[in-house]
Amino acid sequence: MSGAAPRVRVFPTTAALAQEAVRSLTSWAQQAVGDHGRFALALSGGKTPATLYELLAAAGPGALPYDRIEVFWSDERAVPPDHRESNYGLAWSAWLSRVPLEARRLHRIRGEGDPETVAADYEIELRHTLGDPPHLDLVLLGVGRDGHTASLFPHDPALRADRLVVAVSAPVSPRRRVTFTLRLINAARHGLVLVTGRHKAAAVRRALEGPPSPASPASWLRGPHVVWLLDKTAAAGLRGRSIAARGAEGKRAVSD
Ligand code: 6PG
């Protein structure tokens, strides 16, 4: 996903943003299954995707080809799956426990294990499930107020890793984590970056209007297959160089 600038779309509310995320994810799922018989997606952590997960659950068992889906996570904290900080836990309770997805299609990062071992095992699981090198159809991502994405934090050596999955020590709790690297993220067919909230506006502007930099891991989420969905408050810092239009619901804004 590296290279040309990403597409950026701005929405007046988080509800409208989540509805567009459902539309995009559903469309990419149908394309992927039609093209190669499977839809492999990685879910992000954090709380932003909760509304998306709830809409997907409410859409019912027929909304997605659940018998052709493989679900991964782009990162996980070193906590058990029932911990309140578990990225798996949020997706499971809000969505995956409420749809007909076989357990073998749920590829949980085992947060309860040793992060270095878990990272190595997860990389093997990705290659075994998706081929080598593994190409996900969709990686869902969020952005922190410091510009981190997945669990790739500013200036972390993991940003230069050749591997696909690594263990990191985050500057915020929970500190021990397992994360996709940019190499795996940028090999995906589609990236969908969901960001809401005024407190993210500076990080969004730095990511979309500054040069790619280790100071802003999200600034490496670029390329024609990356779509950023922002609510108006998260987009408030943009100076128009990265979007052609702003504000109208879902008005397509193509980066310059
Ligand atoms: C994590 C996430 C992280 C998250 C951002 C945004 O495990 O923390 O993967 O990258 O997406 O921190 O989090 P919110 O959606 O909670 O703002």
PDB file of C-alpha atoms and ligand atoms in Angstrom:
ATOM      1  CA  MET A   1       0.000   0.000   0.000  1.00  0.00           C
ATOM      2  CA  SER A   2       2.989   2.325  -0.205  1.00  0.00           C
ATOM      3  CA  GLY A   3       3.515   4.932  -2.913  1.00  0.00           C
ATOM      4  CA  ALA A   4       0.750   7.246  -4.199  1.00  0.00           C
ATOM      5  CA  ALA A   5      -1.413   9.162  -1.777  1.00  0.00           C
ATOM      6  CA  PRO A   6      -4.404   7.434  -0.144  1.00  0.00           C
ATOM      7  CA  ARG A   7      -8.038   8.287  -0.730  1.00  0.00           C
ATOM      8  CA  VAL A   8      -9.585  10.351   2.063  1.00  0.00           C
ATOM      9  CA  ARG A   9     -13.307  10.627   2.780  1.00  0.00           C
ATOM     10  CA  VAL A  10     -14.837  12.814   5.455  1.00  0.00           C
ATOM     11  CA  PHE A  11     -18.184  12.217   7.183  1.00  0.00           C
ATOM     12  CA  PRO A  12     -20.301  14.456   9.419  1.00  0.00           C
ATOM     13  CA  THR A  13     -20.838  11.742  12.039  1.00  0.00           C
ATOM     14  CA  THR A  14     -19.211   8.540  13.283  1.00  0.00           C
ATOM     15  CA  ALA A  15     -22.445   6.715  12.395  1.00  0.00           C
ATOM     16  CA  ALA A  16     -22.168   7.788   8.743  1.00  0.00           C
ATOM     17  CA  LEU A  17     -18.479   6.824   8.744  1.00  0.00           C
ATOM     18  CA  ALA A  18     -19.273   3.356  10.165  1.00  0.00           C
ATOM     19  CA  GLN A  19     -22.011   2.828   7.573  1.00  0.00           C
ATOM     20  CA  GLU A  20     -19.544   3.582   4.784  1.00  0.00           C
ATOM     21  CA  ALA A  21     -17.053   1.198   6.375  1.00  0.00           C
ATOM     22  CA  VAL A  22     -19.713  -1.551   6.271  1.00  0.00           C
ATOM     23  CA  ARG A  23     -20.413  -0.783   2.613  1.00  0.00           C
ATOM     24  CA  SER A  24     -16.718  -0.866   1.680  1.00  0.00           C
ATOM     25  CA  LEU A  25     -15.968  -4.031   3.671  1.00  0.00           C
ATOM     26  CA  THR A  26     -18.994  -5.823   2.214  1.00  0.00           C
ATOM     27  CA  SER A  27     -18.057  -4.841  -1.320  1.00  0.00           C
ATOM     28  CA  TRP A  28     -14.427  -5.942  -0.897  1.00  0.00           C
ATOM     29  CA  ALA A  29     -15.624  -9.234   0.621  1.00  0.00           C
ATOM     30  CA  GLN A  30     -17.802  -9.965  -2.387  1.00  0.00           C
ATOM     31  CA  GLN A  31     -14.992  -9.028  -4.798  1.00  0.00           C
ATOM     32  CA  ALA A  32     -12.437 -11.185  -2.968  1.00  0.00           C
ATOM     33  CA  VAL A  33     -14.680 -14.267  -2.790  1.00  0.00           C
ATOM     34  CA  GLY A  34     -15.556 -13.853  -6.469  1.00  0.00           C
ATOM     35  CA  ASP A  35     -11.886 -13.414  -7.391  1.00  0.00           C
ATOM     36  CA  HIS A  36     -10.124 -16.053  -5.254  1.00  0.00           C
ATOM     37  CA  GLY A  37     -12.803 -17.762  -3.150  1.00  0.00           C
ATOM     38  CA  ARG A  38     -11.891 -16.189   0.177  1.00  0.00           C
ATOM     39  CA  PHE A  39     -11.959 -12.890   2.087  1.00  0.00           C
ATOM     40  CA  ALA A  40      -9.068 -12.567   4.532  1.00  0.00           C
ATOM     41  CA  LEU A  41      -9.283  -9.532   6.776  1.00  0.00           C
ATOM     42  CA  ALA A  42      -7.365  -8.271   9.770  1.00  0.00           C
ATOM     43  CA  LEU A  43      -9.218  -6.312  12.427  1.00  0.00           C
ATOM     44  CA  SER A  44      -7.716  -3.319  14.174  1.00  0.00           C
ATOM     45  CA  GLY A  45      -7.636  -2.738  17.881  1.00  0.00           C
ATOM     46  CA  GLY A  46      -8.895   0.187  19.875  1.00  0.00           C
ATOM     47  CA  LYS A  47     -12.469   1.302  20.334  1.00  0.00           C
ATOM     48  CA  THR A  48     -13.164   3.119  17.024  1.00  0.00           C
ATOM     49  CA  PRO A  49     -14.286  -0.018  15.112  1.00  0.00           C
ATOM     50  CA  ALA A  50     -16.936  -0.882  17.772  1.00  0.00           C
ATOM     51  CA  THR A  51     -19.748   0.808  15.804  1.00  0.00           C
ATOM     52  CA  LEU A  52     -18.646  -0.976  12.627  1.00  0.00           C
ATOM     53  CA  TYR A  53     -18.668  -4.324  14.447  1.00  0.00           C
ATOM     54  CA  GLU A  54     -22.142  -3.655  15.868  1.00  0.00           C
ATOM     55  CA  LEU A  55     -23.508  -2.743  12.421  1.00  0.00           C
ATOM     56  CA  LEU A  56     -22.012  -5.927  10.943  1.00  0.00           C
ATOM     57  CA  ALA A  57     -23.641  -8.014  13.677  1.00  0.00           C
ATOM     58  CA  ALA A  58     -26.993  -6.270  13.179  1.00  0.00           C
ATOM     59  CA  ALA A  59     -26.782  -6.864   9.392  1.00  0.00           C
ATOM     60  CA  GLY A  60     -27.316 -10.559  10.104  1.00  0.00           C
ATOM     61  CA  PRO A  61     -25.776 -13.854   8.928  1.00  0.00           C
ATOM     62  CA  GLY A  62     -26.458 -13.243   5.261  1.00  0.00           C
ATOM     63  CA  ALA A  63     -24.663  -9.878   5.044  1.00  0.00           C
ATOM     64  CA  LEU A  64     -21.215 -11.417   4.539  1.00  0.00           C
ATOM     65  CA  PRO A  65     -19.959 -14.767   3.102  1.00  0.00           C
ATOM     66  CA  TYR A  66     -19.011 -16.055   6.566  1.00  0.00           C
ATOM     67  CA  ASP A  67     -18.210 -19.522   5.177  1.00  0.00           C
ATOM     68  CA  ARG A  68     -15.400 -17.918   3.090  1.00  0.00           C
ATOM     69  CA  ILE A  69     -13.964 -15.459   5.597  1.00  0.00           C
ATOM     70  CA  GLU A  70     -10.680 -15.726   7.538  1.00  0.00           C
ATOM     71  CA  VAL A  71     -10.414 -13.237  10.409  1.00  0.00           C
ATOM     72  CA  PHE A  72      -7.048 -12.090  11.754  1.00  0.00           C
ATOM     73  CA  TRP A  73      -5.993  -9.195  13.961  1.00  0.00           C
ATOM     74  CA  SER A  74      -3.449  -6.545  13.013  1.00  0.00           C
ATOM     75  CA  ASP A  75      -2.301  -6.347  16.604  1.00  0.00           C
ATOM     76  CA  GLU A  76      -3.083  -7.539  20.111  1.00  0.00           C
ATOM     77  CA  ARG A  77      -2.120  -6.622  23.593  1.00  0.00           C
ATOM     78  CA  ALA A  78      -0.404  -9.202  25.826  1.00  0.00           C
ATOM     79  CA  VAL A  79      -3.603  -9.874  27.764  1.00  0.00           C
ATOM     80  CA  PRO A  80      -6.038 -12.832  27.883  1.00  0.00           C
ATOM     81  CA  PRO A  81      -8.961 -12.828  25.421  1.00  0.00           C
ATOM     82  CA  ASP A  82     -11.482 -11.966  28.172  1.00  0.00           C
ATOM     83  CA  HIS A  83      -9.472  -8.954  29.358  1.00  0.00           C
ATOM     84  CA  ARG A  84     -11.136  -5.549  28.895  1.00  0.00           C
ATOM     85  CA  GLU A  85      -8.084  -4.421  26.865  1.00  0.00           C
ATOM     86  CA  SER A  86      -8.218  -7.371  24.451  1.00  0.00           C
ATOM     87  CA  ASN A  87      -8.704  -6.389  20.785  1.00  0.00           C
ATOM     88  CA  TYR A  88     -10.058  -9.882  20.148  1.00  0.00           C
ATOM     89  CA  GLY A  89     -12.474  -9.460  23.059  1.00  0.00           C
ATOM     90  CA  LEU A  90     -14.096  -6.328  21.605  1.00  0.00           C
ATOM     91  CA  ALA A  91     -14.576  -7.884  18.146  1.00  0.00           C
ATOM     92  CA  TRP A  92     -15.854 -11.146  19.648  1.00  0.00           C
ATOM     93  CA  SER A  93     -18.448  -9.549  21.934  1.00  0.00           C
ATOM     94  CA  ALA A  94     -19.629  -6.835  19.503  1.00  0.00           C
ATOM     95  CA  TRP A  95     -19.699  -8.924  16.315  1.00  0.00           C
ATOM     96  CA  LEU A  96     -18.061 -12.313  15.881  1.00  0.00           C
ATOM     97  CA  SER A  97     -19.973 -14.117  18.645  1.00  0.00           C
ATOM     98  CA  ARG A  98     -23.205 -13.062  16.912  1.00  0.00           C
ATOM     99  CA  VAL A  99     -22.539 -14.377  13.376  1.00  0.00           C
ATOM    100  CA  PRO A 100     -22.066 -17.905  11.925  1.00  0.00           C
ATOM    101  CA  LEU A 101     -18.250 -17.967  11.729  1.00  0.00           C
ATOM    102  CA  GLU A 102     -16.521 -21.309  12.350  1.00  0.00           C
ATOM    103  CA  ALA A 103     -13.880 -21.265  15.086  1.00  0.00           C
ATOM    104  CA  ARG A 104     -11.208 -22.433  12.613  1.00  0.00           C
ATOM    105  CA  ARG A 105     -11.692 -19.174  10.685  1.00  0.00           C
ATOM    106  CA  LEU A 106     -10.939 -17.050  13.748  1.00  0.00           C
ATOM    107  CA  HIS A 107      -7.174 -16.540  13.962  1.00  0.00           C
ATOM    108  CA  ARG A 108      -6.761 -14.991  17.380  1.00  0.00           C
ATOM    109  CA  ILE A 109      -3.386 -13.593  18.438  1.00  0.00           C
ATOM    110  CA  ARG A 110      -2.801 -15.450  21.721  1.00  0.00           C
ATOM    111  CA  GLY A 111      -2.329 -12.478  23.989  1.00  0.00           C
ATOM    112  CA  GLU A 112      -1.916 -14.763  26.987  1.00  0.00           C
ATOM    113  CA  GLY A 113       1.326 -16.207  25.599  1.00  0.00           C
ATOM    114  CA  ASP A 114       4.922 -15.007  25.396  1.00  0.00           C
ATOM    115  CA  PRO A 115       4.819 -12.159  22.801  1.00  0.00           C
ATOM    116  CA  GLU A 116       8.001 -13.197  20.955  1.00  0.00           C
ATOM    117  CA  THR A 117       6.776 -16.792  20.579  1.00  0.00           C
ATOM    118  CA  VAL A 118       3.237 -15.684  19.723  1.00  0.00           C
ATOM    119  CA  ALA A 119       4.531 -13.325  17.025  1.00  0.00           C
ATOM    120  CA  ALA A 120       6.600 -16.076  15.402  1.00  0.00           C
ATOM    121  CA  ASP A 121       3.692 -18.545  15.568  1.00  0.00           C
ATOM    122  CA  TYR A 122       1.250 -15.990  14.126  1.00  0.00           C
ATOM    123  CA  GLU A 123       3.524 -15.371  11.168  1.00  0.00           C
ATOM    124  CA  ILE A 124       3.527 -19.142  10.490  1.00  0.00           C
ATOM    125  CA  GLU A 125      -0.284 -19.215  10.782  1.00  0.00           C
ATOM    126  CA  LEU A 126      -0.607 -16.360   8.283  1.00  0.00           C
ATOM    127  CA  ARG A 127       1.671 -18.085   5.770  1.00  0.00           C
ATOM    128  CA  HIS A 128      -0.080 -21.441   6.309  1.00  0.00           C
ATOM    129  CA  THR A 129      -3.556 -19.955   5.830  1.00  0.00           C
ATOM    130  CA  LEU A 130      -2.908 -17.365   3.109  1.00  0.00           C
ATOM    131  CA  GLY A 131       0.172 -18.613   1.320  1.00  0.00           C
ATOM    132  CA  ASP A 132       3.702 -17.264   1.273  1.00  0.00           C
ATOM    133  CA  PRO A 133       3.971 -14.339   1.136  1.00  0.00           C
ATOM    134  CA  PRO A 134       0.564 -13.791   2.763  1.00  0.00           C
ATOM    135  CA  HIS A 135      -1.654 -11.159   1.180  1.00  0.00           C
ATOM    136  CA  LEU A 136      -4.661 -10.073   3.196  1.00  0.00           C
ATOM    137  CA  ASP A 137      -7.657  -8.734   1.304  1.00  0.00           C
ATOM    138  CA  LEU A 138      -8.274  -6.032   3.889  1.00  0.00           C
ATOM    139  CA  VAL A 139      -6.411  -4.610   6.872  1.00  0.00           C
ATOM    140  CA  LEU A 140      -8.560  -2.462   9.150  1.00  0.00           C
ATOM    141  CA  LEU A 141      -6.525   0.111  11.084  1.00  0.00           C
ATOM    142  CA  GLY A 142      -6.930   2.902  13.605  1.00  0.00           C
ATOM    143  CA  VAL A 143      -4.582   5.757  14.491  1.00  0.00           C
ATOM    144  CA  GLY A 144      -3.554   6.906  17.941  1.00  0.00           C
ATOM    145  CA  ARG A 145      -3.175  10.551  18.918  1.00  0.00           C
ATOM    146  CA  ASP A 146       0.609  10.056  18.687  1.00  0.00           C
ATOM    147  CA  GLY A 147       0.304   8.747  15.125  1.00  0.00           C
ATOM    148  CA  HIS A 148       0.745   5.066  15.943  1.00  0.00           C
ATOM    149  CA  THR A 149      -1.145   2.471  13.952  1.00  0.00           C
ATOM    150  CA  ALA A 150      -1.639  -1.170  14.837  1.00  0.00           C
ATOM    151  CA  SER A 151       0.942  -1.367  17.616  1.00  0.00           C
ATOM    152  CA  LEU A 152       3.631   0.420  15.604  1.00  0.00           C
ATOM    153  CA  PHE A 153       4.616   3.411  17.721  1.00  0.00           C
ATOM    154  CA  PRO A 154       6.730   6.433  16.763  1.00  0.00           C
ATOM    155  CA  HIS A 155      10.439   5.683  16.264  1.00  0.00           C
ATOM    156  CA  ASP A 156      10.007   2.010  17.171  1.00  0.00           C
ATOM    157  CA  PRO A 157      12.579  -0.244  15.425  1.00  0.00           C
ATOM    158  CA  ALA A 158       9.593  -2.448  14.451  1.00  0.00           C
ATOM    159  CA  LEU A 159       8.891   0.172  11.753  1.00  0.00           C
ATOM    160  CA  ARG A 160      11.947  -1.135   9.871  1.00  0.00           C
ATOM    161  CA  ALA A 161      11.344  -4.834  10.553  1.00  0.00           C
ATOM    162  CA  ASP A 162      11.616  -7.277   7.652  1.00  0.00           C
ATOM    163  CA  ARG A 163       9.390  -9.745   9.445  1.00  0.00           C
ATOM    164  CA  LEU A 164       5.601  -9.810   9.107  1.00  0.00           C
ATOM    165  CA  VAL A 165       4.655  -9.976  12.781  1.00  0.00           C
ATOM    166  CA  VAL A 166       6.749  -8.797  15.731  1.00  0.00           C
ATOM    167  CA  ALA A 167       6.549  -8.304  19.493  1.00  0.00           C
ATOM    168  CA  VAL A 168       6.922  -4.724  20.717  1.00  0.00           C
ATOM    169  CA  SER A 169       7.070  -2.758  23.949  1.00  0.00           C
ATOM    170  CA  ALA A 170       4.546   0.078  23.657  1.00  0.00           C
ATOM    171  CA  PRO A 171       4.987   3.403  25.472  1.00  0.00           C
ATOM    172  CA  VAL A 172       1.451   3.045  26.817  1.00  0.00           C
ATOM    173  CA  SER A 173      -0.271   0.305  28.790  1.00  0.00           C
ATOM    174  CA  PRO A 174      -0.664  -2.540  27.984  1.00  0.00           C
ATOM    175  CA  ARG A 175       2.991  -2.298  27.067  1.00  0.00           C
ATOM    176  CA  ARG A 176       3.746  -5.776  25.668  1.00  0.00           C
ATOM    177  CA  ARG A 177       2.043  -6.298  22.325  1.00  0.00           C
ATOM    178  CA  VAL A 178       2.159  -8.299  19.093  1.00  0.00           C
ATOM    179  CA  THR A 179       1.721  -6.388  15.837  1.00  0.00           C
ATOM    180  CA  PHE A 180       1.726  -6.603  12.075  1.00  0.00           C
ATOM    181  CA  THR A 181       4.661  -4.792  10.519  1.00  0.00           C
ATOM    182  CA  LEU A 182       4.377  -2.228   7.715  1.00  0.00           C
ATOM    183  CA  ARG A 183       5.644  -4.901   5.340  1.00  0.00           C
ATOM    184  CA  LEU A 184       2.559  -7.058   5.994  1.00  0.00           C
ATOM    185  CA  ILE A 185       0.159  -4.117   6.235  1.00  0.00           C
ATOM    186  CA  ASN A 186       1.346  -2.623   2.949  1.00  0.00           C
ATOM    187  CA  ALA A 187       1.074  -5.985   1.149  1.00  0.00           C
ATOM    188  CA  ALA A 188      -2.706  -6.023   1.653  1.00  0.00           C
ATOM    189  CA  ARG A 189      -5.068  -5.475  -1.254  1.00  0.00           C
ATOM    190  CA  HIS A 190      -7.010  -2.868   0.709  1.00  0.00           C
ATOM    191  CA  GLY A 191      -6.337  -0.767   3.781  1.00  0.00           C
ATOM    192  CA  LEU A 192      -9.189   0.924   5.623  1.00  0.00           C
ATOM    193  CA  VAL A 193      -8.127   3.500   8.223  1.00  0.00           C
ATOM    194  CA  LEU A 194     -10.911   4.672  10.549  1.00  0.00           C
ATOM    195  CA  VAL A 195     -10.279   7.799  12.642  1.00  0.00           C
ATOM    196  CA  THR A 196     -12.721   9.853  14.699  1.00  0.00           C
ATOM    197  CA  GLY A 197     -12.378  12.606  17.271  1.00  0.00           C
ATOM    198  CA  ARG A 198     -10.810  16.045  17.522  1.00  0.00           C
ATOM    199  CA  HIS A 199      -8.004  14.637  19.648  1.00  0.00           C
ATOM    200  CA  LYS A 200      -6.775  12.780  16.561  1.00  0.00           C
ATOM    201  CA  ALA A 201      -6.802  15.831  14.224  1.00  0.00           C
ATOM    202  CA  ALA A 202      -3.090  16.643  14.625  1.00  0.00           C
ATOM    203  CA  ALA A 203      -2.051  13.017  14.091  1.00  0.00           C
ATOM    204  CA  VAL A 204      -4.273  12.782  10.988  1.00  0.00           C
ATOM    205  CA  ARG A 205      -2.827  15.972   9.514  1.00  0.00           C
ATOM    206  CA  ARG A 206       0.738  14.793  10.204  1.00  0.00           C
ATOM    207  CA  ALA A 207       0.011  11.408   8.648  1.00  0.00           C
ATOM    208  CA  LEU A 208      -1.728  12.715   5.521  1.00  0.00           C
ATOM    209  CA  GLU A 209       0.009  16.018   4.842  1.00  0.00           C
ATOM    210  CA  GLY A 210       3.533  15.460   6.130  1.00  0.00           C
ATOM    211  CA  PRO A 211       6.201  13.237   4.592  1.00  0.00           C
ATOM    212  CA  PRO A 212       6.292   9.569   5.597  1.00  0.00           C
ATOM    213  CA  SER A 213       8.286   9.533   8.816  1.00  0.00           C
ATOM    214  CA  PRO A 214       9.137   7.256  11.768  1.00  0.00           C
ATOM    215  CA  ALA A 215       7.681  10.050  13.908  1.00  0.00           C
ATOM    216  CA  SER A 216       4.272   9.217  12.423  1.00  0.00           C
ATOM    217  CA  PRO A 217       3.821   5.497  11.714  1.00  0.00           C
ATOM    218  CA  ALA A 218       0.392   6.213  10.194  1.00  0.00           C
ATOM    219  CA  SER A 219       2.153   8.370   7.571  1.00  0.00           C
ATOM    220  CA  TRP A 220       3.291   5.107   5.947  1.00  0.00           C
ATOM    221  CA  LEU A 221      -0.356   4.103   5.234  1.00  0.00           C
ATOM    222  CA  ARG A 222      -0.353   5.417   1.702  1.00  0.00           C
ATOM    223  CA  GLY A 223      -1.130   4.159  -1.754  1.00  0.00           C
ATOM    224  CA  PRO A 224      -4.109   3.902  -4.092  1.00  0.00           C
ATOM    225  CA  HIS A 225      -5.531   0.929  -2.140  1.00  0.00           C
ATOM    226  CA  VAL A 226      -5.683   2.788   1.157  1.00  0.00           C
ATOM    227  CA  VAL A 227      -8.887   4.542   2.157  1.00  0.00           C
ATOM    228  CA  TRP A 228      -9.028   6.837   5.164  1.00  0.00           C
ATOM    229  CA  LEU A 229     -12.507   7.396   6.609  1.00  0.00           C
ATOM    230  CA  LEU A 230     -12.546  10.412   8.921  1.00  0.00           C
ATOM    231  CA  ASP A 231     -15.234  12.179  10.817  1.00  0.00           C
ATOM    232  CA  LYS A 232     -15.246  15.972  10.546  1.00  0.00           C
ATOM    233  CA  THR A 233     -13.504  16.498  13.866  1.00  0.00           C
ATOM    234  CA  ALA A 234     -10.617  14.169  12.999  1.00  0.00           C
ATOM    235  CA  ALA A 235     -10.302  15.915   9.610  1.00  0.00           C
ATOM    236  CA  ALA A 236     -10.405  19.410  11.134  1.00  0.00           C
ATOM    237  CA  GLY A 237      -6.625  19.853  10.939  1.00  0.00           C
ATOM    238  CA  LEU A 238      -6.325  19.044   7.238  1.00  0.00           C
ATOM    239  CA  ARG A 239      -5.332  21.981   5.061  1.00  0.00           C
ATOM    240  CA  GLY A 240      -7.052  20.675   1.944  1.00  0.00           C
ATOM    241  CA  ARG A 241      -3.817  19.351   0.412  1.00  0.00           C
ATOM    242  CA  SER A 242      -4.914  15.785   1.130  1.00  0.00           C
ATOM    243  CA  ILE A 243      -8.627  16.077   0.395  1.00  0.00           C
ATOM    244  CA  ALA A 244     -10.448  17.675  -2.520  1.00  0.00           C
ATOM    245  CA  ALA A 245     -13.696  18.018  -0.622  1.00  0.00           C
ATOM    246  CA  ARG A 246     -14.621  18.042   3.017  1.00  0.00           C
ATOM    247  CA  GLY A 247     -17.726  17.805   5.086  1.00  0.00           C
ATOM    248  CA  ALA A 248     -20.425  16.466   2.799  1.00  0.00           C
ATOM    249  CA  GLU A 249     -21.330  12.981   3.849  1.00  0.00           C
ATOM    250  CA  GLY A 250     -19.127  10.522   2.086  1.00  0.00           C
ATOM    251  CA  LYS A 251     -18.269  13.014  -0.651  1.00  0.00           C
ATOM    252  CA  ARG A 252     -15.380  11.325  -2.387  1.00  0.00           C
ATOM    253  CA  ALA A 253     -12.262  13.316  -1.816  1.00  0.00           C
ATOM    254  CA  VAL A 254      -9.303  12.234  -3.824  1.00  0.00           C
ATOM    255  CA  SER A 255      -5.887  13.038  -2.504  1.00  0.00           C
ATOM    256  CA  ASP A 256      -3.687  15.267  -4.639  1.00  0.00           C
TER     257      ASP A 256
HETATM  258  C1  6PG B   1      -4.405  -0.862  19.587  1.00  0.00           C
HETATM  259  C2  6PG B   1      -4.793  -0.480  18.196  1.00  0.00           C
HETATM  260  C3  6PG B   1      -4.395   0.933  17.916  1.00  0.00           C
HETATM  261  C4  6PG B   1      -5.698   1.687  17.818  1.00  0.00           C
HETATM  262  C5  6PG B   1      -5.458   3.161  17.978  1.00  0.00           C
HETATM  263  C6  6PG B   1      -6.791   3.921  18.012  1.00  0.00           C
HETATM  264  O1  6PG B   1      -4.274  -2.057  19.844  1.00  0.00           O
HETATM  265  O2  6PG B   1      -4.336   0.051  20.426  1.00  0.00           O
HETATM  266  O3  6PG B   1      -4.508  -1.332  17.242  1.00  0.00           O
HETATM  267  O4  6PG B   1      -3.630   1.109  16.755  1.00  0.00           O
HETATM  268  O5  6PG B   1      -6.305   1.402  16.551  1.00  0.00           O
HETATM  269  O6  6PG B   1      -4.782   3.357  19.218  1.00  0.00           O
HETATM  270  O7  6PG B   1      -7.500   3.488  19.147  1.00  0.00           O
HETATM  271  P1  6PG B   1      -9.009   4.032  19.419  1.00  0.00           P
HETATM  272  O8  6PG B   1      -9.836   3.504  18.298  1.00  0.00           O
HETATM  273  O9  6PG B   1      -9.393   3.432  20.754  1.00  0.00           O
HETATM  274  O10 6PG B   1      -8.911   5.534  19.441  1.00  0.00           O
END
